[in-house]
mmCIF file of C-alpha atoms in Angstrom:
data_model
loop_
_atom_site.group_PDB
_atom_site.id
_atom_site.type_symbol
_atom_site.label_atom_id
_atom_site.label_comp_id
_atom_site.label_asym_id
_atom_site.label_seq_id
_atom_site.Cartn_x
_atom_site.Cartn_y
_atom_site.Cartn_z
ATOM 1 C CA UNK A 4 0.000 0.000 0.000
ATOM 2 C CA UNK A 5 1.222 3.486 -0.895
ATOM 3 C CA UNK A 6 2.451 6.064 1.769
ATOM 4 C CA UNK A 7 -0.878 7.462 1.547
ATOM 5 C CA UNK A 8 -3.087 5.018 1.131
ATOM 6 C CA UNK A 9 -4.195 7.892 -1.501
ATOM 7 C CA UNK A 10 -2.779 5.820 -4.715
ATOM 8 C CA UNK A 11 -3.879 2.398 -6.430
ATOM 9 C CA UNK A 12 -1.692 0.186 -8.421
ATOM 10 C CA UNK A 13 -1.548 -3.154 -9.654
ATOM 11 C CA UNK A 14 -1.400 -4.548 -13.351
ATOM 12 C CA UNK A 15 -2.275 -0.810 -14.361
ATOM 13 C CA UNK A 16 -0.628 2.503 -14.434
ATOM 14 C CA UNK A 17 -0.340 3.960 -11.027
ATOM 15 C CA UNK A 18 -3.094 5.966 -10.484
ATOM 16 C CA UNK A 19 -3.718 8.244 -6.931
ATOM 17 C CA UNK A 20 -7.183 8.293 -6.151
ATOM 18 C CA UNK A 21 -8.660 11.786 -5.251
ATOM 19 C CA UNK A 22 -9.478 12.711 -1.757
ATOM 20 C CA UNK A 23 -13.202 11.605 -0.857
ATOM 21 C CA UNK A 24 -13.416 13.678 2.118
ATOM 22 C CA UNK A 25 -13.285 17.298 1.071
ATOM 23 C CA UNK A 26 -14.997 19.335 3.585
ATOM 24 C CA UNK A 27 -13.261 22.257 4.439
ATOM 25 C CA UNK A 28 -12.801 23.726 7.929
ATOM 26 C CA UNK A 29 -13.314 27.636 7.391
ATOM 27 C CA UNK A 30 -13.443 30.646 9.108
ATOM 28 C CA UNK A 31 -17.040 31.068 8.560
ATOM 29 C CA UNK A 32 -17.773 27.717 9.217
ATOM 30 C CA UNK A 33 -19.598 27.084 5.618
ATOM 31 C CA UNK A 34 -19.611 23.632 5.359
ATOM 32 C CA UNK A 35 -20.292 23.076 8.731
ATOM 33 C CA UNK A 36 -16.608 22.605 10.127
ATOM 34 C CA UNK A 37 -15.793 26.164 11.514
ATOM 35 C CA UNK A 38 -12.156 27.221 12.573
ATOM 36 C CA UNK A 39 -11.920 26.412 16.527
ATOM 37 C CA UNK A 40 -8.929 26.240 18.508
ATOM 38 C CA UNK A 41 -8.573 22.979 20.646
ATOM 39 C CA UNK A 42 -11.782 21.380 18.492
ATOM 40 C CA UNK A 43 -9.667 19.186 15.829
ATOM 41 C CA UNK A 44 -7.452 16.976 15.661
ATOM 42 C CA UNK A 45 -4.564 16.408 13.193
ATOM 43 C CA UNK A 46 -3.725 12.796 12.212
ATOM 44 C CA UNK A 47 -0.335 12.397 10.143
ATOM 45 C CA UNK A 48 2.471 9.928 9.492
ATOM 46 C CA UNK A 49 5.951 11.335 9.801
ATOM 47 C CA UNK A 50 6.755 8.748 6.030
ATOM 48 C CA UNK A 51 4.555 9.759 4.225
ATOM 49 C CA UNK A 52 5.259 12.946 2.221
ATOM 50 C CA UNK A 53 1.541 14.136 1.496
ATOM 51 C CA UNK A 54 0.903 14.444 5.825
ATOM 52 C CA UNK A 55 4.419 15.844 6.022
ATOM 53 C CA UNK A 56 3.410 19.058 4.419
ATOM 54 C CA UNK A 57 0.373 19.812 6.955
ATOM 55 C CA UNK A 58 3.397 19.126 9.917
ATOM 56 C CA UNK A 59 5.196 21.932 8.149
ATOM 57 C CA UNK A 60 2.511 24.313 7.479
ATOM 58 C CA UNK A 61 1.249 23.741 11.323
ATOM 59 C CA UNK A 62 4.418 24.312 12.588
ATOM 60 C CA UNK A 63 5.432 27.526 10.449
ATOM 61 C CA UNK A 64 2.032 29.004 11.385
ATOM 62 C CA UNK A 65 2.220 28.433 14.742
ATOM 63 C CA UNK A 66 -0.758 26.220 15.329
ATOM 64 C CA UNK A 67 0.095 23.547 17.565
ATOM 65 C CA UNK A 68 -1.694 24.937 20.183
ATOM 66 C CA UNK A 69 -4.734 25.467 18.253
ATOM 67 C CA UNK A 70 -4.639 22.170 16.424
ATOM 68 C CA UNK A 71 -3.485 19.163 18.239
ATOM 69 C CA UNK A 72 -1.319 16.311 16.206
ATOM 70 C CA UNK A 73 -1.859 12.397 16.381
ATOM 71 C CA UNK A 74 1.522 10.594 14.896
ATOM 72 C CA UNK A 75 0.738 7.116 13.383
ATOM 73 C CA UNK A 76 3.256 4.233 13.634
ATOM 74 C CA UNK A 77 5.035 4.159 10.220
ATOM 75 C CA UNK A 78 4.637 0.691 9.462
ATOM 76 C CA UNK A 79 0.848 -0.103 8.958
ATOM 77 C CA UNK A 80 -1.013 -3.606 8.723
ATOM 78 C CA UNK A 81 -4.183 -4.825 7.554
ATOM 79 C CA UNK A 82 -6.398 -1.376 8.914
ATOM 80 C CA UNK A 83 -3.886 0.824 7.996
ATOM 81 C CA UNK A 84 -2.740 3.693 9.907
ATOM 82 C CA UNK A 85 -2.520 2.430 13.622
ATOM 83 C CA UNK A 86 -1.631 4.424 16.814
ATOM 84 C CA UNK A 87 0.306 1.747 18.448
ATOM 85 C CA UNK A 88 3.177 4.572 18.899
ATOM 86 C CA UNK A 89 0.901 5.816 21.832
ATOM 87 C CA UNK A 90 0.482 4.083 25.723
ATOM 88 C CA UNK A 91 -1.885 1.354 25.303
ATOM 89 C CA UNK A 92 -1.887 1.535 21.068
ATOM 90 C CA UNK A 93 -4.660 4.242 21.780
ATOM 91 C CA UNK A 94 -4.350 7.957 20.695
ATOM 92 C CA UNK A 95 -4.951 9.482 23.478
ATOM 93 C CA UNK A 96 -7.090 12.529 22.500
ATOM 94 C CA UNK A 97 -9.259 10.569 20.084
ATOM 95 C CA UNK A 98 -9.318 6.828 22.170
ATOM 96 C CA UNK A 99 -9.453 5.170 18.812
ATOM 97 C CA UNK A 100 -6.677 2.224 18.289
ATOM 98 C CA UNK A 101 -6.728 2.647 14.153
ATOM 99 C CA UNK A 102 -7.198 5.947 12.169
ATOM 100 C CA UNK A 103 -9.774 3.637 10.534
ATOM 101 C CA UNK A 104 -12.478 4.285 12.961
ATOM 102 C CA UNK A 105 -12.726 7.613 12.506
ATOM 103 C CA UNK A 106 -13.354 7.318 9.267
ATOM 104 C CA UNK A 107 -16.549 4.741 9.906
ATOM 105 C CA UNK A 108 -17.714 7.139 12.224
ATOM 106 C CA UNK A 109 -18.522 9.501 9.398
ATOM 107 C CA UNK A 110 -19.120 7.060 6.117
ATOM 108 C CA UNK A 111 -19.327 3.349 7.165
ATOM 109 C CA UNK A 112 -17.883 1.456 3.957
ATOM 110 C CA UNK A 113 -16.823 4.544 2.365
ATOM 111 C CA UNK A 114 -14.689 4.285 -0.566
ATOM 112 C CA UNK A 115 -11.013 5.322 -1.032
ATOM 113 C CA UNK A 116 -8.866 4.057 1.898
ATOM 114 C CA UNK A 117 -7.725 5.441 5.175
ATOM 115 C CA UNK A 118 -5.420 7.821 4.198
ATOM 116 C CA UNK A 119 -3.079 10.700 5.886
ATOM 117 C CA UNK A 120 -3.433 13.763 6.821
ATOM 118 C CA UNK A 121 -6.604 13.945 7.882
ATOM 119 C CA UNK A 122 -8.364 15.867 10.328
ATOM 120 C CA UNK A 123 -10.649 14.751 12.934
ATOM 121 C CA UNK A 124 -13.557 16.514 14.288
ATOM 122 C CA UNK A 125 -12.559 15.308 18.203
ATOM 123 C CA UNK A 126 -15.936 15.815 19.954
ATOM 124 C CA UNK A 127 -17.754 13.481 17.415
ATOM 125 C CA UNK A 128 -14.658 11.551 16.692
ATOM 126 C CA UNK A 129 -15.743 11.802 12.711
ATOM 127 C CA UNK A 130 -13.079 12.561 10.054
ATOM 128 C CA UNK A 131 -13.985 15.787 8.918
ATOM 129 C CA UNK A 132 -11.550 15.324 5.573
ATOM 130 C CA UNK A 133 -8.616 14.208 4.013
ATOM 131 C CA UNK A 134 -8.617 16.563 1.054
ATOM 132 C CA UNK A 135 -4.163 16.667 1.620
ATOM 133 C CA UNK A 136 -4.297 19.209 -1.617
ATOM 134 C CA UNK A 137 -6.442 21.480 0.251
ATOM 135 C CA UNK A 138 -5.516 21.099 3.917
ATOM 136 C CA UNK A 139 -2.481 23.118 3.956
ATOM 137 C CA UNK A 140 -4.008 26.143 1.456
ATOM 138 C CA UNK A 141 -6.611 26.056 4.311
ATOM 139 C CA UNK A 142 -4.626 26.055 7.287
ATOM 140 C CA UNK A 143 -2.642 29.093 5.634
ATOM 141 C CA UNK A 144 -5.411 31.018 4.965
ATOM 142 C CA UNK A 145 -8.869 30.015 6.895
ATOM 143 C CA UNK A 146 -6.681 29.875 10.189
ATOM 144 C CA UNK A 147 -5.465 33.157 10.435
ATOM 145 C CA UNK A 148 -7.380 34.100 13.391
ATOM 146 C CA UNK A 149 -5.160 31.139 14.953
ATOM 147 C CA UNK A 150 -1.876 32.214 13.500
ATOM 148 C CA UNK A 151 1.367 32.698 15.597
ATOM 149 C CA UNK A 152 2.254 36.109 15.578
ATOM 150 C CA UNK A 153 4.916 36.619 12.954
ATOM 151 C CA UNK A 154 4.096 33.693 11.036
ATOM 152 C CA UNK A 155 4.929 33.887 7.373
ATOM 153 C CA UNK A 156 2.433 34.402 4.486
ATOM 154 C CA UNK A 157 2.862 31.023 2.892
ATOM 155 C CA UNK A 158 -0.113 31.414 0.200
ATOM 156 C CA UNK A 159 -0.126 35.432 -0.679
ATOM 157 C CA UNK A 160 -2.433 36.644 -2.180
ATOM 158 C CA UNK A 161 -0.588 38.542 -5.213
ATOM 159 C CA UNK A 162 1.627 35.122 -6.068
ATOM 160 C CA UNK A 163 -1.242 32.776 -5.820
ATOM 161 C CA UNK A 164 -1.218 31.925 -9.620
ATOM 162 C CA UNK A 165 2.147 31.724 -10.063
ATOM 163 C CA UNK A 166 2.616 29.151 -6.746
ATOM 164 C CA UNK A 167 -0.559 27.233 -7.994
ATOM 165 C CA UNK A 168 1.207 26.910 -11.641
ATOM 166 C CA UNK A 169 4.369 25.955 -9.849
ATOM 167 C CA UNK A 170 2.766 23.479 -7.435
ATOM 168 C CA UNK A 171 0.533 22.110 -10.425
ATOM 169 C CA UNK A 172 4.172 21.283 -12.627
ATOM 170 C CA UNK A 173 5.747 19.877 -9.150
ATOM 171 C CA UNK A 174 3.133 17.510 -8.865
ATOM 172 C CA UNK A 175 2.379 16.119 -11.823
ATOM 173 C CA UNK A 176 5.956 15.407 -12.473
ATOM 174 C CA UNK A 177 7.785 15.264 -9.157
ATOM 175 C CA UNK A 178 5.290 14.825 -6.140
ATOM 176 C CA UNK A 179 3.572 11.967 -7.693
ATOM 177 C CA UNK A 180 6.177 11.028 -10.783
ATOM 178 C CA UNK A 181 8.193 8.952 -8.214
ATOM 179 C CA UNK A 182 5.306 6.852 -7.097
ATOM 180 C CA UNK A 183 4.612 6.829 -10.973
ATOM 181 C CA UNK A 184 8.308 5.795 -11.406
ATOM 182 C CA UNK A 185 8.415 3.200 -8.358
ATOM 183 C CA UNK A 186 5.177 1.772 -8.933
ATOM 184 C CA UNK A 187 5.139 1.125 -12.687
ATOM 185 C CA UNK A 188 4.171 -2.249 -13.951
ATOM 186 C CA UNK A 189 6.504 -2.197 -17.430
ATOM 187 C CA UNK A 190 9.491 -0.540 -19.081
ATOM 188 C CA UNK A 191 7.711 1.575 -20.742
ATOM 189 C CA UNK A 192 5.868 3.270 -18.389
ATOM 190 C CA UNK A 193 8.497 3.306 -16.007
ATOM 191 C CA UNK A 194 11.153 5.227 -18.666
ATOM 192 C CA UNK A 195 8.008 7.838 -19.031
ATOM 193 C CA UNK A 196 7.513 8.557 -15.396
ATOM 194 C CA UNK A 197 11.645 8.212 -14.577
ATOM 195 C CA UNK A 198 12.419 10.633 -16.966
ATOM 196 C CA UNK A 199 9.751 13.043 -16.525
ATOM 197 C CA UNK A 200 11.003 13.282 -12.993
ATOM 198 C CA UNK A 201 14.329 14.482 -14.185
ATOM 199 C CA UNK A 202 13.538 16.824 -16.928
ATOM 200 C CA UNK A 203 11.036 18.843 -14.419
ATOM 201 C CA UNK A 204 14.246 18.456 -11.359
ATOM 202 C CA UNK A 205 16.858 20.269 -14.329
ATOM 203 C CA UNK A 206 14.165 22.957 -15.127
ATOM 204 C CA UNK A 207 13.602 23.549 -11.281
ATOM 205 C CA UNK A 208 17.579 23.264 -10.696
ATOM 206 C CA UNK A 209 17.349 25.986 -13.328
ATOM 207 C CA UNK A 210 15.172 28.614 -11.673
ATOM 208 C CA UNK A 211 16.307 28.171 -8.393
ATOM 209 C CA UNK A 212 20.187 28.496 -9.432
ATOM 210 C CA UNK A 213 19.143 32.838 -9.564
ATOM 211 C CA UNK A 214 16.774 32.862 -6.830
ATOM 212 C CA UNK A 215 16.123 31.567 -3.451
ATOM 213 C CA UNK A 216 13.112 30.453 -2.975
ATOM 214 C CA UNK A 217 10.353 28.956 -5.724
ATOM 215 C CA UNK A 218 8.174 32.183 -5.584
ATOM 216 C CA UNK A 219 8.900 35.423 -4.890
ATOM 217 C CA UNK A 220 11.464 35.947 -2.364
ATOM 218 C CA UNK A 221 10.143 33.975 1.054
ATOM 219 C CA UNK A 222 9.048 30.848 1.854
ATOM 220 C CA UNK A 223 5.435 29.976 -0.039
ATOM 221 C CA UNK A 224 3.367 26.294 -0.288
ATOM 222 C CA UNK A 225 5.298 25.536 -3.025
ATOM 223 C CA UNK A 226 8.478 25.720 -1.392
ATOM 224 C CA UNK A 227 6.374 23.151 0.997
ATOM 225 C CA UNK A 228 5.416 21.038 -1.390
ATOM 226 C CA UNK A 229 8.590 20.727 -3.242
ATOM 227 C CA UNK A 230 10.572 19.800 -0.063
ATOM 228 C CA UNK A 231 8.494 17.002 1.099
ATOM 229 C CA UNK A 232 9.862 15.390 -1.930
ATOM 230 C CA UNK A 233 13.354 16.201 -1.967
ATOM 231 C CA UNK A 234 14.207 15.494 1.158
ATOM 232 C CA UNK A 235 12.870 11.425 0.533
ATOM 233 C CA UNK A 236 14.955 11.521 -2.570
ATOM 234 C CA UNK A 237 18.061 9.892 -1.638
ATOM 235 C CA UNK A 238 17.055 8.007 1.244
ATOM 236 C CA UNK A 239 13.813 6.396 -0.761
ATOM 237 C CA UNK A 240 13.339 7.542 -4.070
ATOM 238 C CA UNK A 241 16.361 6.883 -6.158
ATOM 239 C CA UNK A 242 17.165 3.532 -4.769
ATOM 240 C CA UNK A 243 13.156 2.115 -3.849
ATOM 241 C CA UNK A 244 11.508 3.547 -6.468
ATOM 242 C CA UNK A 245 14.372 3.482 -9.026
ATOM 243 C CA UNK A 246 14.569 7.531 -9.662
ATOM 244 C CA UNK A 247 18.540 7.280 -10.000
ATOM 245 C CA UNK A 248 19.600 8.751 -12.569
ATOM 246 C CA UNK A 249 21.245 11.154 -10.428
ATOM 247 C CA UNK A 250 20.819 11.493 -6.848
ATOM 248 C CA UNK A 251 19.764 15.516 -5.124
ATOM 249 C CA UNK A 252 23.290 15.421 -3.501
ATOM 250 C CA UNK A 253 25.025 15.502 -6.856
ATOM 251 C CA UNK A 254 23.100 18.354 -8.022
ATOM 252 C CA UNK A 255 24.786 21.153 -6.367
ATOM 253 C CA UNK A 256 21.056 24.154 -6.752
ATOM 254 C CA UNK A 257 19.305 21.783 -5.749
ATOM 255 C CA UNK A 258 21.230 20.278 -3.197
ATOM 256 C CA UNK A 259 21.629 23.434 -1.708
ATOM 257 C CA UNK A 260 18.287 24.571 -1.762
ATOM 258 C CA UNK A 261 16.912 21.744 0.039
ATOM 259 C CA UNK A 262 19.644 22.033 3.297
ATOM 260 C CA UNK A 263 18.567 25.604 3.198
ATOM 261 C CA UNK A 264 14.753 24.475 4.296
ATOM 262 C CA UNK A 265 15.844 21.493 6.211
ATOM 263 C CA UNK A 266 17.959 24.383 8.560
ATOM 264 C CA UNK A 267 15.025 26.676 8.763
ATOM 265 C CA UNK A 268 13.049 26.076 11.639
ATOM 266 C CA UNK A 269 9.894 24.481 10.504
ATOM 267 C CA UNK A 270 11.390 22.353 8.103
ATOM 268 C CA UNK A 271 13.966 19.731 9.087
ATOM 269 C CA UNK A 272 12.662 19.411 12.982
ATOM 270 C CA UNK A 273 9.810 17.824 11.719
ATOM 271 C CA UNK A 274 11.652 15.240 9.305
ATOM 272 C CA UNK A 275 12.087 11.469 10.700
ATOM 273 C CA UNK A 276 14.142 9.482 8.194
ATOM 274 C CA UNK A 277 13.566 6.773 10.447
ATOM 275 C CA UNK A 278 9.995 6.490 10.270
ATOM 276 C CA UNK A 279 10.654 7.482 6.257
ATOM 277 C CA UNK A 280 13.141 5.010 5.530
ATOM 278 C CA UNK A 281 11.046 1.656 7.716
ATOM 279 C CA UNK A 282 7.843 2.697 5.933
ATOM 280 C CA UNK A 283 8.778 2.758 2.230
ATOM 281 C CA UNK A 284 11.109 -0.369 2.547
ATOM 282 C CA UNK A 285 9.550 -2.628 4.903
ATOM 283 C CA UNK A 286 5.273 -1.518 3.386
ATOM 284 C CA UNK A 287 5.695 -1.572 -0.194
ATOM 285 C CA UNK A 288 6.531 -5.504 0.055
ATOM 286 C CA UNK A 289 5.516 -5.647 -4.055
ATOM 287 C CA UNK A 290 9.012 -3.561 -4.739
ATOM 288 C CA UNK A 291 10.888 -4.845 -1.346
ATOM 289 C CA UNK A 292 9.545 -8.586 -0.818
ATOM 290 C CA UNK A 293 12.272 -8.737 1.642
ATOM 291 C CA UNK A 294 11.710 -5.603 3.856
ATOM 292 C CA UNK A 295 15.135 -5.279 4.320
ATOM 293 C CA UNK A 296 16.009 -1.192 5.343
ATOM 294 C CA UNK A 297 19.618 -0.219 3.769
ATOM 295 C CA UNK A 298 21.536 1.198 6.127
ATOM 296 C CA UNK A 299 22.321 4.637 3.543
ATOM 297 C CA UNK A 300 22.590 6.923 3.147
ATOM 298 C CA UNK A 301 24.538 9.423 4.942
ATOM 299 C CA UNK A 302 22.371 12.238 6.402
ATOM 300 C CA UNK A 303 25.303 14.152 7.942
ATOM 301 C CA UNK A 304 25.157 16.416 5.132
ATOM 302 C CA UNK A 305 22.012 17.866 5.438
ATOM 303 C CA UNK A 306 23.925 20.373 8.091
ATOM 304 C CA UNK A 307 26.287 21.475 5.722
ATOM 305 C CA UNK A 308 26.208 25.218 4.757
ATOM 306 C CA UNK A 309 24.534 25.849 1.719
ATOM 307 C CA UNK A 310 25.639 29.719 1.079
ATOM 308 C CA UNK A 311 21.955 29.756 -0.565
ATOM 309 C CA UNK A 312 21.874 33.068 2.166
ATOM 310 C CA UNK A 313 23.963 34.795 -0.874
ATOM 311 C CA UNK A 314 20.870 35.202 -2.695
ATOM 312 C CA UNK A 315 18.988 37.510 -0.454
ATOM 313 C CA UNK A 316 15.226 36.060 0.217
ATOM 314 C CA UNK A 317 13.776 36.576 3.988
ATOM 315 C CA UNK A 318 12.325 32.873 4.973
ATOM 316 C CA UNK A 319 9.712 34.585 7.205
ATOM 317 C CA UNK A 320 9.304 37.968 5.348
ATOM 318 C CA UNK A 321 8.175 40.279 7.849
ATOM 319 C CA UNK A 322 7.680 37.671 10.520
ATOM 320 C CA UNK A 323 9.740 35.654 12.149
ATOM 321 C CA UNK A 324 10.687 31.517 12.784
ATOM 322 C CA UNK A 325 8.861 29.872 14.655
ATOM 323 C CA UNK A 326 9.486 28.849 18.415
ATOM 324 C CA UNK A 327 11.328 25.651 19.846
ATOM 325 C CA UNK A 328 9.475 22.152 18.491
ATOM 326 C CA UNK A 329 7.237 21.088 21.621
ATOM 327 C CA UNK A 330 8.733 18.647 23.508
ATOM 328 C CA UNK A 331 5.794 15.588 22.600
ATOM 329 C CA UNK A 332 6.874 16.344 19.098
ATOM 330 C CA UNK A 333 10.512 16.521 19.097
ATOM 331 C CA UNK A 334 11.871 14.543 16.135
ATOM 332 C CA UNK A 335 15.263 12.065 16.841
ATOM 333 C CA UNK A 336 18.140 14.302 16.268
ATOM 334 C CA UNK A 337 20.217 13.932 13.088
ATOM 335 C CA UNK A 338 22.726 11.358 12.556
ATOM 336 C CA UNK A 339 25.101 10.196 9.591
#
C-alpha cells in the first residue's frame, strides 16, 4: 500500500485516487466545520510525504496549540494507519486504536482508503476530511485568526497563480512522478515517469540556481510542497523507487536549496528518516519482498552550509521563525 493510502496500483498505471473527504474547515464555518482552537485533531504519518506538508505548514504558522497532532506508527497492517506509537496503542485525544475508525464514524464502507493527513472533528470523533491538496491552502489562509504572531504568508495573495502553476508542474511530475516511477508495472511506463522526474528536477535546478526560494522571495506552499519530496529523494526515491539517474546530492542548486529548508526552523525538525526510511522499505513488500532497510545513506550532510543566504530572500518575510518544536513532538536528532 502506498504512503498514503491515496494511490492504487496493480497490473495498471499507477493511479492516486482523489481525496473523498473534502470538507473544508473555514473561518465562517460554511460547510459546517468552523475554525476552533482545541476542536480538531490532526492525524499524520511522519513517512509519508503528502501528511508531512500539513506538519510543516502547522508548525510555520504556529498552530500547535490550536490544532493538536496524532503521529501514526510508520509501518501499517491490515487497517492501515494504527496508533500503536501511543500508551496502550490508543491515541490518546481521540481513544481510537486505528485511524480507521474515525473514518466509519462519518461514512461506514466509504470508498477510497484510510489515508493521511486527515483531520478529525474530536468531539464526534468523525473525520472531517482528508482533502491533503487542500488542507495546507486552508490552514494558511482560513486559520489566520489562529496564526502565531509573525508567522509567514505562505499562500499570498498577489503570487497565488504563479505558486498554484508551480505546485501544479511539481506535482504532476515530481510529487507523484516517483510513485509513478516506483510503482510502474513495465518498461515503458516506467522510462516515461523516470524521466519526466528528471527533466522537471533540471528545469527547477534551473530557476532556483538565480533565486532563493520557488516564488517570490520567502518561503510559499510551493516551497512546501517541493521539499516534502526532496528530502525522501536519496534516502527512498532513487534507490526504492528506481529515480537514479542522479541522486539531489550531486546536483549542487538543488542540493543546496533543500539544506537551506531542512535548517530553517519548521522544516527539518519535523523530518524522521527513520519512520521514512522503515515505511517505504519494509510496506511496499511488491518492490521490497524482503523488507530489508539499507543502512544509507549518509544524512550528515544535510547540516552542511549551503551559502543559498547569498541570494537575499527573507524565509519569514516580515515575521519571524517559529518557536522551539514542543517537547511531545521533538523529532530524533540527526545522525550520519
Amino acid at each position: 500500500m502506498p504512503d498514503d493510502g491515496n494511490a492504487a496500483y496493480g497490473h495498471i498505471s499507477f493511479t492516486r485516487s482523489a481525496s473523498h473527504f473534502t470538507d473544508r474547515i473555514t473561518a465562517d464555518g460554511r460547510d459546517g466545520w468552523p475554525v476552533e482552537a482545541g476542536r480538531y485533531r490532526l492525524v499524520v504519518s511522519r513517512a509519508c510525504p503528502w501528511a508531512s506538508r500539513a506538519v510543516i505548514s502547522r508548525r510555520l504558522l504556529g498552530l500547535a496549540d490550536a490544532l493538536s497532532m496524532a503521529v501514526a506508527d510508520p509501518l501499517q497492517d491490515d487497517r492501515s494507519w494504527r496508533f500503536t506509537l501511543d500508551p496502550d496503542g490508543r491515541d490518546p485525544v481521540l481513544g481510537i486504536r486505528f485511524l480507521a475508525e474515525a473514518y466509519e464514524a462519518r461514512e461506514k464502507g466509504a470508498p477510497g482508503g484510510v489515508s493521511v493527513p486527515a483531520v478529525v472533528d474530536v468531539p464526534s470523533g468523525k473525520l472531517v476530511t482528508n482533502d491533503y491538496q487542500r488542507l495546507t491552502l486552508d490552514l494558511a489562509t482560513e486559520w489566520r485568526a489562529l496564526h502565531r504572531e509573525g508567522a509567514p504568508d505562505l499562500y499570498p495573495r498577489e503570487l497565488r497563480e504563479e505558486i498554484d502553476t508551480v505546485m501544479a508542474e511539481v506535482y504532476a511530475d515530481v510529487n507523484n512522478g516517483v510513485y509513478k516511477a516506483g510503482f510502474a508495472v513495465d518498461q515503458e511506463e516506467y522510462e516515461a515517469a523516470c524521466a519526466g522526474v528528471f527533466r522537471r528536477l533540471e528545469v527547477l535546478s534551473r530557476r532556483l540556481a538565480g533565486q532563493r526560494y520557488l516564488v517570490g522571495d520567502t518561503i510559499t506552499e510551493a516551497d512546501v510542497r517541493l521539499f516534502t519530496t526532496l528530502v525522501r529523494f536519496d534516502a527512498v526515491y532513487h534507490g526504492h523507487f528506481k529515480c537514479n539517474r542522479w541522486k539531489l546530492t550531486e546536483n549542487p542548486v538543488l542540493w543546496a536549496y533543500a539544506r537551506d529548508l531542512y535548517q530553517t526552523p519548521g522544516f527539518g525538525d519535523t523530518v524522521d528518516f527513520d519512520h521514512i526510511k522503515r515505511h517505504y522499505h519494509r510496506v511496499h513488500t511488491g518492490i521490497n519482498p524482503t523488507g530489508i532497510v539499507p543502512l544509507g545513506p549518509d544524512l550528515s550532510g544535510w547540516r552542511s552550509p549551503h551559502d543559498r543566504e547569498r541570494l537575499g530572500g527573507r524565509p519569514f518575510g516580515t515575521g519571524t521563525a517559529p518557536g522551539p518544536v514542543p517537547a511531545a513532538e521533538e523529532v530524533p536528532a540527526l545522525t550520519a
